[in-house]
Short mmCIF file of C-alpha atoms in Angstrom, two decimals:
data_model
loop_
_atom_site.label_atom_id
_atom_site.label_comp_id
_atom_site.label_asym_id
_atom_site.label_seq_id
_atom_site.Cartn_x
_atom_site.Cartn_y
_atom_site.Cartn_z
CA UNK A 21 0.00 0.00 0.00
CA UNK A 22 2.83 2.41 0.86
CA UNK A 23 4.14 2.57 -2.73
CA UNK A 24 0.73 3.53 -4.10
CA UNK A 25 0.05 6.00 -1.29
CA UNK A 26 3.51 7.55 -1.82
CA UNK A 27 2.73 7.94 -5.52
CA UNK A 28 -0.62 9.59 -4.83
CA UNK A 29 0.83 11.74 -2.05
CA UNK A 30 3.16 13.32 -4.59
CA UNK A 31 0.19 14.53 -6.67
CA UNK A 32 -1.53 17.85 -6.06
CA UNK A 33 -4.74 17.44 -4.05
CA UNK A 34 -7.80 19.30 -5.30
CA UNK A 35 -10.59 20.75 -3.18
CA UNK A 36 -13.16 19.01 -5.39
CA UNK A 37 -14.20 15.53 -6.49
CA UNK A 38 -14.24 15.37 -10.25
CA UNK A 39 -15.23 12.80 -12.87
CA UNK A 40 -15.66 13.03 -16.65
CA UNK A 41 -18.42 11.69 -18.88
CA UNK A 42 -17.97 11.64 -22.67
CA UNK A 43 -20.08 13.55 -25.16
CA UNK A 44 -20.12 11.68 -28.49
CA UNK A 45 -20.38 12.57 -32.14
CA UNK A 46 -22.65 10.67 -34.52
CA UNK A 47 -19.73 8.30 -35.18
CA UNK A 48 -19.10 7.65 -31.44
CA UNK A 49 -15.92 9.70 -31.23
CA UNK A 50 -15.56 11.85 -28.12
CA UNK A 51 -16.29 15.47 -28.99
CA UNK A 52 -16.20 16.84 -25.44
CA UNK A 53 -16.33 15.84 -21.80
CA UNK A 54 -18.98 16.59 -19.20
CA UNK A 55 -17.29 17.58 -15.95
CA UNK A 56 -19.03 16.22 -12.85
CA UNK A 57 -17.77 18.34 -9.96
CA UNK A 58 -18.51 18.42 -6.25
CA UNK A 59 -16.91 20.81 -3.77
CA UNK A 60 -15.87 20.11 -0.19
CA UNK A 61 -19.31 21.10 1.13
CA UNK A 62 -21.01 18.42 -0.95
CA UNK A 63 -22.38 21.07 -3.31
CA UNK A 64 -21.27 22.31 -6.71
CA UNK A 65 -17.81 23.77 -7.14
CA UNK A 66 -17.18 27.40 -6.20
CA UNK A 67 -15.39 30.00 -8.32
CA UNK A 68 -12.24 29.47 -6.25
CA UNK A 69 -12.48 25.67 -6.70
CA UNK A 70 -12.69 26.03 -10.47
CA UNK A 71 -9.79 28.44 -10.68
CA UNK A 72 -7.59 26.18 -8.56
CA UNK A 73 -8.58 22.99 -10.42
CA UNK A 74 -8.21 24.43 -13.93
CA UNK A 75 -4.55 23.45 -14.57
CA UNK A 76 -5.17 19.85 -13.47
CA UNK A 77 -8.33 19.57 -15.58
CA UNK A 78 -6.58 20.87 -18.69
CA UNK A 79 -3.37 18.98 -17.95
CA UNK A 80 -4.90 15.53 -17.48
CA UNK A 81 -8.59 15.11 -18.12
CA UNK A 82 -9.11 16.83 -21.47
CA UNK A 83 -6.32 14.95 -23.28
CA UNK A 84 -7.54 11.75 -24.95
CA UNK A 85 -5.85 9.17 -27.12
CA UNK A 86 -8.20 8.92 -30.08
CA UNK A 87 -7.75 7.87 -33.71
CA UNK A 88 -4.06 7.18 -33.21
CA UNK A 89 -3.05 10.46 -31.57
CA UNK A 90 -3.46 12.59 -28.48
CA UNK A 91 -6.35 15.02 -28.87
CA UNK A 92 -7.54 17.82 -26.62
CA UNK A 93 -11.31 18.16 -26.28
CA UNK A 94 -13.40 20.89 -24.58
CA UNK A 95 -15.32 20.36 -21.34
CA UNK A 96 -18.90 21.18 -20.43
CA UNK A 97 -18.86 22.96 -17.08
CA UNK A 98 -22.20 23.49 -15.37
CA UNK A 99 -22.34 27.01 -13.91
CA UNK A 100 -24.63 28.61 -11.33
CA UNK A 101 -26.40 31.94 -11.35
CA UNK A 102 -23.88 33.13 -8.75
CA UNK A 103 -20.99 32.35 -11.11
CA UNK A 104 -22.66 33.98 -14.10
CA UNK A 105 -23.42 37.20 -12.26
CA UNK A 106 -20.10 37.41 -10.39
CA UNK A 107 -17.98 40.47 -11.27
CA UNK A 108 -15.26 38.23 -12.69
CA UNK A 109 -15.34 34.66 -13.99
CA UNK A 110 -12.37 32.45 -13.16
CA UNK A 111 -9.57 32.49 -15.69
CA UNK A 112 -11.16 29.82 -17.89
CA UNK A 113 -9.64 29.29 -21.36
CA UNK A 114 -12.53 30.03 -23.71
CA UNK A 115 -11.63 27.33 -26.23
CA UNK A 116 -11.43 24.63 -23.57
CA UNK A 117 -14.68 25.18 -21.66
CA UNK A 118 -18.33 25.25 -22.65
CA UNK A 119 -20.34 27.00 -19.94
CA UNK A 120 -23.52 24.99 -19.32
CA UNK A 121 -26.49 27.02 -18.09
CA UNK A 122 -29.17 25.07 -16.16
CA UNK A 123 -32.58 25.25 -17.83
CA UNK A 124 -34.37 26.00 -14.55
CA UNK A 125 -32.61 29.34 -13.92
CA UNK A 126 -34.91 32.34 -13.52
CA UNK A 127 -34.33 34.38 -16.68
CA UNK A 128 -34.01 37.93 -15.42
CA UNK A 129 -32.98 40.72 -17.77
CA UNK A 130 -29.63 40.96 -15.95
CA UNK A 131 -28.91 37.27 -16.47
CA UNK A 132 -29.84 37.34 -20.16
CA UNK A 133 -27.68 40.40 -20.75
CA UNK A 134 -24.76 38.78 -18.93
CA UNK A 135 -25.07 35.70 -21.16
CA UNK A 136 -25.08 37.92 -24.24
CA UNK A 137 -21.94 39.65 -23.00
CA UNK A 138 -20.19 36.31 -22.37
CA UNK A 139 -21.08 35.14 -25.89
CA UNK A 140 -19.72 38.39 -27.36
CA UNK A 141 -16.48 37.86 -25.44
CA UNK A 142 -16.01 34.47 -27.09
CA UNK A 143 -17.32 32.08 -24.44
CA UNK A 144 -19.20 29.06 -25.76
CA UNK A 145 -22.53 28.57 -24.03
CA UNK A 146 -24.82 25.56 -23.68
CA UNK A 147 -28.38 25.44 -22.38
CA UNK A 148 -29.32 22.28 -20.44
CA UNK A 149 -32.74 20.62 -20.10
CA UNK A 150 -34.40 22.45 -22.97
CA UNK A 151 -38.21 22.26 -23.01
CA UNK A 152 -39.71 23.02 -26.44
CA UNK A 153 -42.99 24.03 -24.79
CA UNK A 154 -41.38 26.72 -22.60
CA UNK A 155 -41.59 29.84 -24.77
CA UNK A 156 -39.59 31.87 -22.25
CA UNK A 157 -36.47 29.97 -23.29
CA UNK A 158 -36.71 31.34 -26.85
CA UNK A 159 -34.79 34.45 -25.80
CA UNK A 160 -31.73 32.23 -25.16
CA UNK A 161 -31.76 30.32 -28.45
CA UNK A 162 -30.02 33.11 -30.33
CA UNK A 163 -27.33 33.32 -27.63
CA UNK A 164 -26.54 29.64 -27.09
CA UNK A 165 -24.12 27.61 -29.19
CA UNK A 166 -25.37 24.20 -28.02
CA UNK A 167 -28.72 23.18 -26.55
CA UNK A 168 -29.12 19.95 -24.57
CA UNK A 169 -32.39 18.02 -24.71
CA UNK A 170 -33.16 15.68 -21.81
CA UNK A 171 -34.54 12.67 -23.69
CA UNK A 172 -35.37 10.86 -20.47
CA UNK A 173 -37.65 13.65 -19.21
CA UNK A 174 -39.50 14.27 -22.51
CA UNK A 175 -41.70 11.92 -24.50
CA UNK A 176 -40.85 11.05 -28.11
CA UNK A 177 -43.11 13.75 -29.55
CA UNK A 178 -41.55 16.46 -27.38
CA UNK A 179 -38.03 15.38 -28.36
CA UNK A 180 -39.05 15.63 -32.02
CA UNK A 181 -40.54 19.11 -31.44
CA UNK A 182 -37.35 20.18 -29.71
CA UNK A 183 -35.17 18.96 -32.57
CA UNK A 184 -37.26 20.81 -35.15
CA UNK A 185 -37.40 24.05 -33.16
CA UNK A 186 -33.66 24.04 -32.54
CA UNK A 187 -32.96 23.29 -36.20
CA UNK A 188 -34.87 26.42 -37.18
CA UNK A 189 -32.76 28.49 -34.78
CA UNK A 190 -29.52 27.07 -36.17
CA UNK A 191 -28.03 25.91 -32.86
CA UNK A 192 -26.18 22.64 -32.36
CA UNK A 193 -28.34 19.96 -30.71
CA UNK A 194 -27.20 17.54 -27.99
CA UNK A 195 -29.37 14.56 -27.03
CA UNK A 196 -28.81 14.03 -23.31
CA UNK A 197 -29.63 11.09 -20.97
CA UNK A 198 -29.69 8.48 -23.72
CA UNK A 199 -30.15 5.25 -21.78
CA UNK A 200 -29.90 2.72 -24.61
CA UNK A 201 -28.94 2.42 -28.25
CA UNK A 202 -32.55 2.53 -29.45
CA UNK A 203 -32.81 6.03 -27.95
CA UNK A 204 -29.54 6.96 -29.67
CA UNK A 205 -30.77 5.71 -33.05
CA UNK A 206 -34.02 7.70 -32.74
CA UNK A 207 -32.09 10.90 -32.01
CA UNK A 208 -29.66 10.13 -34.83
CA UNK A 209 -32.62 10.12 -37.24
CA UNK A 210 -33.76 13.48 -35.82
CA UNK A 211 -30.45 15.06 -36.76
CA UNK A 212 -28.89 15.69 -33.35
CA UNK A 213 -25.24 16.71 -33.48
CA UNK A 214 -24.02 15.29 -30.16
CA UNK A 215 -25.04 12.44 -27.84
CA UNK A 216 -24.61 11.86 -24.12
CA UNK A 217 -25.66 9.09 -21.75
CA UNK A 218 -25.13 5.41 -20.97
CA UNK A 219 -26.23 4.13 -24.38
CA UNK A 220 -22.76 2.81 -25.24
CA UNK A 221 -22.19 1.32 -21.79
CA UNK A 222 -24.93 -1.30 -21.91
CA UNK A 223 -24.73 -4.57 -23.82
CA UNK A 224 -27.05 -5.73 -26.57
CA UNK A 225 -26.56 -9.49 -26.06
CA UNK A 226 -26.78 -11.72 -29.10
CA UNK A 227 -28.17 -15.12 -28.07
CA UNK A 228 -25.75 -17.97 -28.58
CA UNK A 229 -22.84 -15.69 -29.46
CA UNK A 230 -19.36 -17.06 -28.83
CA UNK A 231 -16.14 -15.17 -28.22
CA UNK A 232 -14.50 -14.47 -31.59
CA UNK A 233 -11.80 -16.79 -32.87
CA UNK A 234 -9.03 -14.21 -32.54
CA UNK A 235 -9.66 -14.17 -28.77
CA UNK A 236 -9.61 -17.95 -28.27
CA UNK A 237 -5.84 -18.18 -28.01
CA UNK A 238 -5.85 -15.36 -25.49
CA UNK A 239 -8.37 -17.33 -23.43
CA UNK A 240 -6.08 -20.35 -23.55
CA UNK A 241 -3.20 -18.15 -22.42
CA UNK A 242 -5.32 -16.67 -19.62
CA UNK A 243 -6.36 -20.14 -18.50
CA UNK A 244 -2.71 -21.14 -18.17
CA UNK A 245 -1.86 -17.85 -16.42
CA UNK A 246 -4.45 -18.70 -13.74
CA UNK A 247 -2.92 -22.16 -13.30
CA UNK A 248 -0.83 -22.14 -10.08
CA UNK A 249 1.66 -24.47 -11.76
CA UNK A 250 2.07 -22.26 -14.86
CA UNK A 251 5.59 -22.23 -16.31
CA UNK A 252 7.18 -19.63 -18.61
CA UNK A 253 7.96 -22.34 -21.13
CA UNK A 254 4.32 -23.50 -21.30
CA UNK A 255 3.06 -19.91 -21.63
CA UNK A 256 5.54 -19.21 -24.42
CA UNK A 257 4.49 -22.42 -26.19
CA UNK A 258 0.87 -21.16 -26.25
CA UNK A 259 1.72 -17.60 -27.31
CA UNK A 260 3.97 -18.51 -30.23
CA UNK A 261 1.08 -20.29 -31.95
CA UNK A 262 0.08 -16.78 -33.05
CA UNK A 263 3.07 -14.73 -34.24
CA UNK A 264 1.00 -11.55 -34.31
CA UNK A 265 -0.07 -11.97 -30.68
CA UNK A 266 3.52 -12.64 -29.60
CA UNK A 267 4.72 -9.56 -31.51
CA UNK A 268 2.07 -7.35 -29.92
CA UNK A 269 2.80 -8.59 -26.41
CA UNK A 270 6.53 -7.99 -26.80
CA UNK A 271 6.03 -4.62 -28.49
CA UNK A 272 3.76 -3.45 -25.69
CA UNK A 273 5.94 -4.82 -22.91
CA UNK A 274 8.89 -2.92 -24.41
CA UNK A 275 6.92 0.33 -24.59
CA UNK A 276 7.15 3.32 -22.29
CA UNK A 277 3.94 2.20 -20.56
CA UNK A 278 5.86 -0.61 -18.86
CA UNK A 279 9.17 1.18 -18.39
CA UNK A 280 11.67 -1.69 -18.56
CA UNK A 281 15.30 -0.64 -18.65
CA UNK A 282 16.24 -3.13 -21.33
CA UNK A 283 14.39 -4.74 -24.20
CA UNK A 284 12.87 -8.19 -23.87
CA UNK A 285 12.83 -10.54 -26.85
CA UNK A 286 10.81 -13.57 -25.71
CA UNK A 287 7.67 -14.22 -23.69
CA UNK A 288 9.65 -16.20 -21.10
CA UNK A 289 12.08 -13.28 -20.78
CA UNK A 290 9.13 -10.90 -20.30
CA UNK A 291 7.73 -13.15 -17.55
CA UNK A 292 11.12 -13.26 -15.83
CA UNK A 293 11.36 -9.45 -15.94
CA UNK A 294 7.76 -8.58 -15.05
CA UNK A 295 6.31 -11.56 -13.22
CA UNK A 296 3.17 -13.57 -13.93
CA UNK A 297 0.79 -11.00 -12.45
CA UNK A 298 1.97 -8.31 -14.85
CA UNK A 299 1.74 -10.67 -17.86
CA UNK A 300 -1.76 -11.66 -16.69
CA UNK A 301 -2.67 -7.96 -16.63
CA UNK A 302 -1.52 -7.46 -20.23
CA UNK A 303 -3.24 -10.62 -21.46
CA UNK A 304 -6.50 -9.25 -20.06
CA UNK A 305 -5.84 -5.91 -21.74
CA UNK A 306 -5.47 -7.63 -25.10
CA UNK A 307 -8.73 -9.48 -24.49
CA UNK A 308 -10.64 -6.18 -24.38
CA UNK A 309 -8.97 -4.33 -27.26
CA UNK A 310 -9.49 -4.45 -30.97
CA UNK A 311 -13.24 -5.14 -31.16
CA UNK A 312 -14.77 -3.78 -34.40
CA UNK A 313 -17.58 -1.21 -34.22
CA UNK A 314 -16.90 -0.36 -30.59
CA UNK A 315 -15.80 3.16 -29.63
CA UNK A 316 -12.35 3.79 -28.24
CA UNK A 317 -14.08 5.59 -25.37
CA UNK A 318 -15.49 2.29 -24.08
CA UNK A 319 -12.05 0.67 -23.96
CA UNK A 320 -10.72 3.81 -22.25
CA UNK A 321 -13.45 3.62 -19.62
CA UNK A 322 -12.65 -0.04 -18.98
CA UNK A 323 -8.96 0.76 -18.54
CA UNK A 324 -9.70 3.61 -16.14
CA UNK A 325 -12.03 1.41 -14.11
CA UNK A 326 -9.54 -1.44 -13.90
CA UNK A 327 -6.67 0.76 -12.81
CA UNK A 328 -8.79 2.68 -10.28
CA UNK A 329 -10.08 -0.58 -8.75
CA UNK A 330 -6.49 -1.72 -8.35
CA UNK A 331 -5.39 1.62 -6.86
CA UNK A 332 -8.24 1.76 -4.35
CA UNK A 333 -7.56 -1.85 -3.33
CA UNK A 334 -3.97 -0.89 -2.52
CA UNK A 335 -5.07 2.21 -0.62
CA UNK A 336 -7.45 0.02 1.41
CA UNK A 337 -4.68 -2.55 1.97
CA UNK A 338 -6.63 -5.33 0.21
CA UNK A 339 -4.92 -8.49 -1.00
CA UNK A 340 -4.39 -9.39 -4.66
CA UNK A 341 -4.56 -5.95 -6.35
CA UNK A 342 -4.24 -7.60 -9.77
CA UNK A 343 -7.59 -9.37 -9.22
CA UNK A 344 -9.19 -6.00 -8.47
CA UNK A 345 -7.68 -4.72 -11.72
CA UNK A 346 -9.11 -7.64 -13.68
CA UNK A 347 -12.57 -7.21 -12.09
CA UNK A 348 -12.66 -3.53 -13.00
CA UNK A 349 -11.33 -4.08 -16.50
CA UNK A 350 -13.72 -6.90 -17.35
CA UNK A 351 -16.82 -5.39 -15.69
CA UNK A 352 -17.91 -4.02 -19.08
CA UNK A 353 -16.74 -6.96 -21.19
CA UNK A 354 -20.40 -7.83 -21.79
CA UNK A 355 -20.88 -4.44 -23.44
CA UNK A 356 -17.70 -4.71 -25.47
CA UNK A 357 -18.57 -8.16 -26.85
CA UNK A 358 -22.41 -7.89 -26.81
CA UNK A 359 -22.73 -11.03 -24.73
CA UNK A 360 -24.43 -11.51 -21.38
CA UNK A 361 -22.05 -11.53 -18.43
CA UNK A 362 -23.38 -14.96 -17.44
CA UNK A 363 -22.44 -16.42 -20.84
CA UNK A 364 -19.02 -14.76 -20.68
CA UNK A 365 -18.29 -16.21 -17.28
CA UNK A 366 -18.87 -19.67 -18.71
CA UNK A 367 -16.23 -19.05 -21.38
CA UNK A 368 -13.61 -16.92 -19.58
CA UNK A 369 -11.22 -18.70 -17.15
CA UNK A 370 -11.44 -16.68 -13.92
CA UNK A 371 -11.50 -17.51 -10.21
CA UNK A 372 -14.82 -17.83 -8.43
CA UNK A 373 -14.37 -14.62 -6.36
CA UNK A 374 -13.70 -12.68 -9.57
CA UNK A 375 -16.74 -14.18 -11.28
CA UNK A 376 -18.95 -13.46 -8.24
CA UNK A 377 -17.84 -9.81 -8.24
CA UNK A 378 -18.58 -9.46 -11.96
CA UNK A 379 -21.97 -11.18 -11.79
CA UNK A 380 -23.39 -9.88 -8.49
CA UNK A 381 -20.82 -7.39 -7.06
CA UNK A 382 -20.22 -9.82 -4.17
CA UNK A 383 -17.29 -9.84 -1.75
CA UNK A 384 -14.41 -7.43 -1.30
CA UNK A 385 -13.76 -7.38 -5.05
CA UNK A 386 -17.37 -6.39 -5.69
CA UNK A 387 -17.23 -3.72 -2.98
CA UNK A 388 -14.29 -1.93 -4.62
CA UNK A 389 -15.90 -2.24 -8.06
CA UNK A 390 -19.14 -0.70 -6.76
CA UNK A 391 -17.19 2.19 -5.28
CA UNK A 392 -15.39 2.91 -8.56
CA UNK A 393 -18.60 2.67 -10.58
CA UNK A 394 -20.16 5.27 -8.26
CA UNK A 395 -17.20 7.61 -8.70
CA UNK A 396 -17.19 7.33 -12.49
CA UNK A 397 -20.92 8.15 -12.55
CA UNK A 398 -20.41 11.20 -10.33
CA UNK A 399 -22.39 9.68 -7.44
CA UNK A 400 -19.93 11.07 -4.94
CA UNK A 401 -22.34 10.84 -1.99
CA UNK A 402 -22.27 7.03 -2.32
CA UNK A 403 -18.52 6.78 -1.62
CA UNK A 404 -17.73 5.03 1.65
CA UNK A 405 -14.29 3.39 1.74
CA UNK A 406 -11.68 6.16 1.94
CA UNK A 407 -11.56 8.50 4.93
CA UNK A 408 -9.73 11.14 2.88
CA UNK A 409 -12.00 12.00 -0.10
CA UNK A 410 -9.20 13.81 -1.98
CA UNK A 411 -7.57 10.44 -2.67
CA UNK A 412 -10.51 9.40 -4.86
CA UNK A 413 -9.85 12.22 -7.30
CA UNK A 414 -6.09 11.63 -7.31
CA UNK A 415 -6.63 7.89 -7.91
CA UNK A 416 -9.05 8.68 -10.73
CA UNK A 417 -6.69 11.25 -12.27
CA UNK A 418 -3.83 8.75 -12.10
CA UNK A 419 -6.03 6.10 -13.75
CA UNK A 420 -7.07 8.44 -16.58
CA UNK A 421 -3.41 9.25 -17.34
CA UNK A 422 -2.47 5.56 -17.14
CA UNK A 423 -5.28 4.56 -19.51
CA UNK A 424 -4.14 7.13 -22.07
CA UNK A 425 -0.59 5.79 -21.88
CA UNK A 426 -1.75 2.19 -22.28
CA UNK A 427 -3.93 3.02 -25.29
CA UNK A 428 -0.89 4.57 -26.93
CA UNK A 429 1.22 1.52 -26.10
CA UNK A 430 -1.35 -0.83 -27.64
CA UNK A 431 -1.83 1.20 -30.83
CA UNK A 432 1.12 -0.03 -32.83
CA UNK A 433 0.35 -0.30 -36.56
CA UNK A 434 -0.19 -3.80 -37.79
#
């Protein structure tokens, strides 16, 4: 535990808890991030919180590995009436933030004029929770750059009315709270520009589906890695049946993400240098990458979850951190492969405690996973394990940076 705590102690501690949720394009690329922020008092962040957190947000969270390169994306930041009417906004880079105005704010003349002034100064503005039947909001439609429609709160007819009304005003449309892919497809047909919600995080199981052939050898390798009598020679014998898999393992192990001081040339050499737990970690990583028609953002989320589960387990002095990593990483494997978790557990060689955590969130492994899922969703009031809340954000920040590094390491051209 001390090594992980020492690492996190060296990082700057923020006065806020902060998580990021992706905003997607029509093609499932990440166009922006939604910042979920909670201050020390359990409420939204203050002006001082935002100013202090800005360098960390821009330095870590807004940089994504996407389409083969590091990209910087803007962030939606929900603001309050107090912030909007304050004499001075924090020093927020205008290209990096989109100021999100809650739809329930009382639209006084002072507030509307302040929004106009912010737009003239180059700030990008978004209106949340747009109601097409609230005529009072019309005054904002010529000021806003993006308007968010809560598809969960409106019926299908109201969503359609909203899309048509916003199209006439020429603003960009964001479909919010999309809970499944059917909702996404309906909004796609209505011409929305951006999409937000859990629609890419839920599986669409195909009955009788089996894990694809290119993953079968990995499963055999994983099975041997979980064998207490596993030998480097036996593991190498399995891996070399697929030259491409062996090449990718060695290329990744030799990358900056692992940080070895000298190059390794064989699987047995890699095992001797890194140990079985680390090879098991990378074998699991290869199991979740390279699935056609799945967004990179899903793989990124799985990586972040796996690493944060492992980090929290070390902070809580739990045994077997690598099992916590595997539980976090594979907790969305059903979504990635469009198979039910029950069917997957019959095909993937894992220990019973790991399977129980993935199926029912049981045991210590399930407890850590539940905690990390709450953090990623911004349900900060549900967090229970750490006495020092600041460590959650530092662990999450560390996991986001680690996931970006790993995606780079695994992106070698074929």
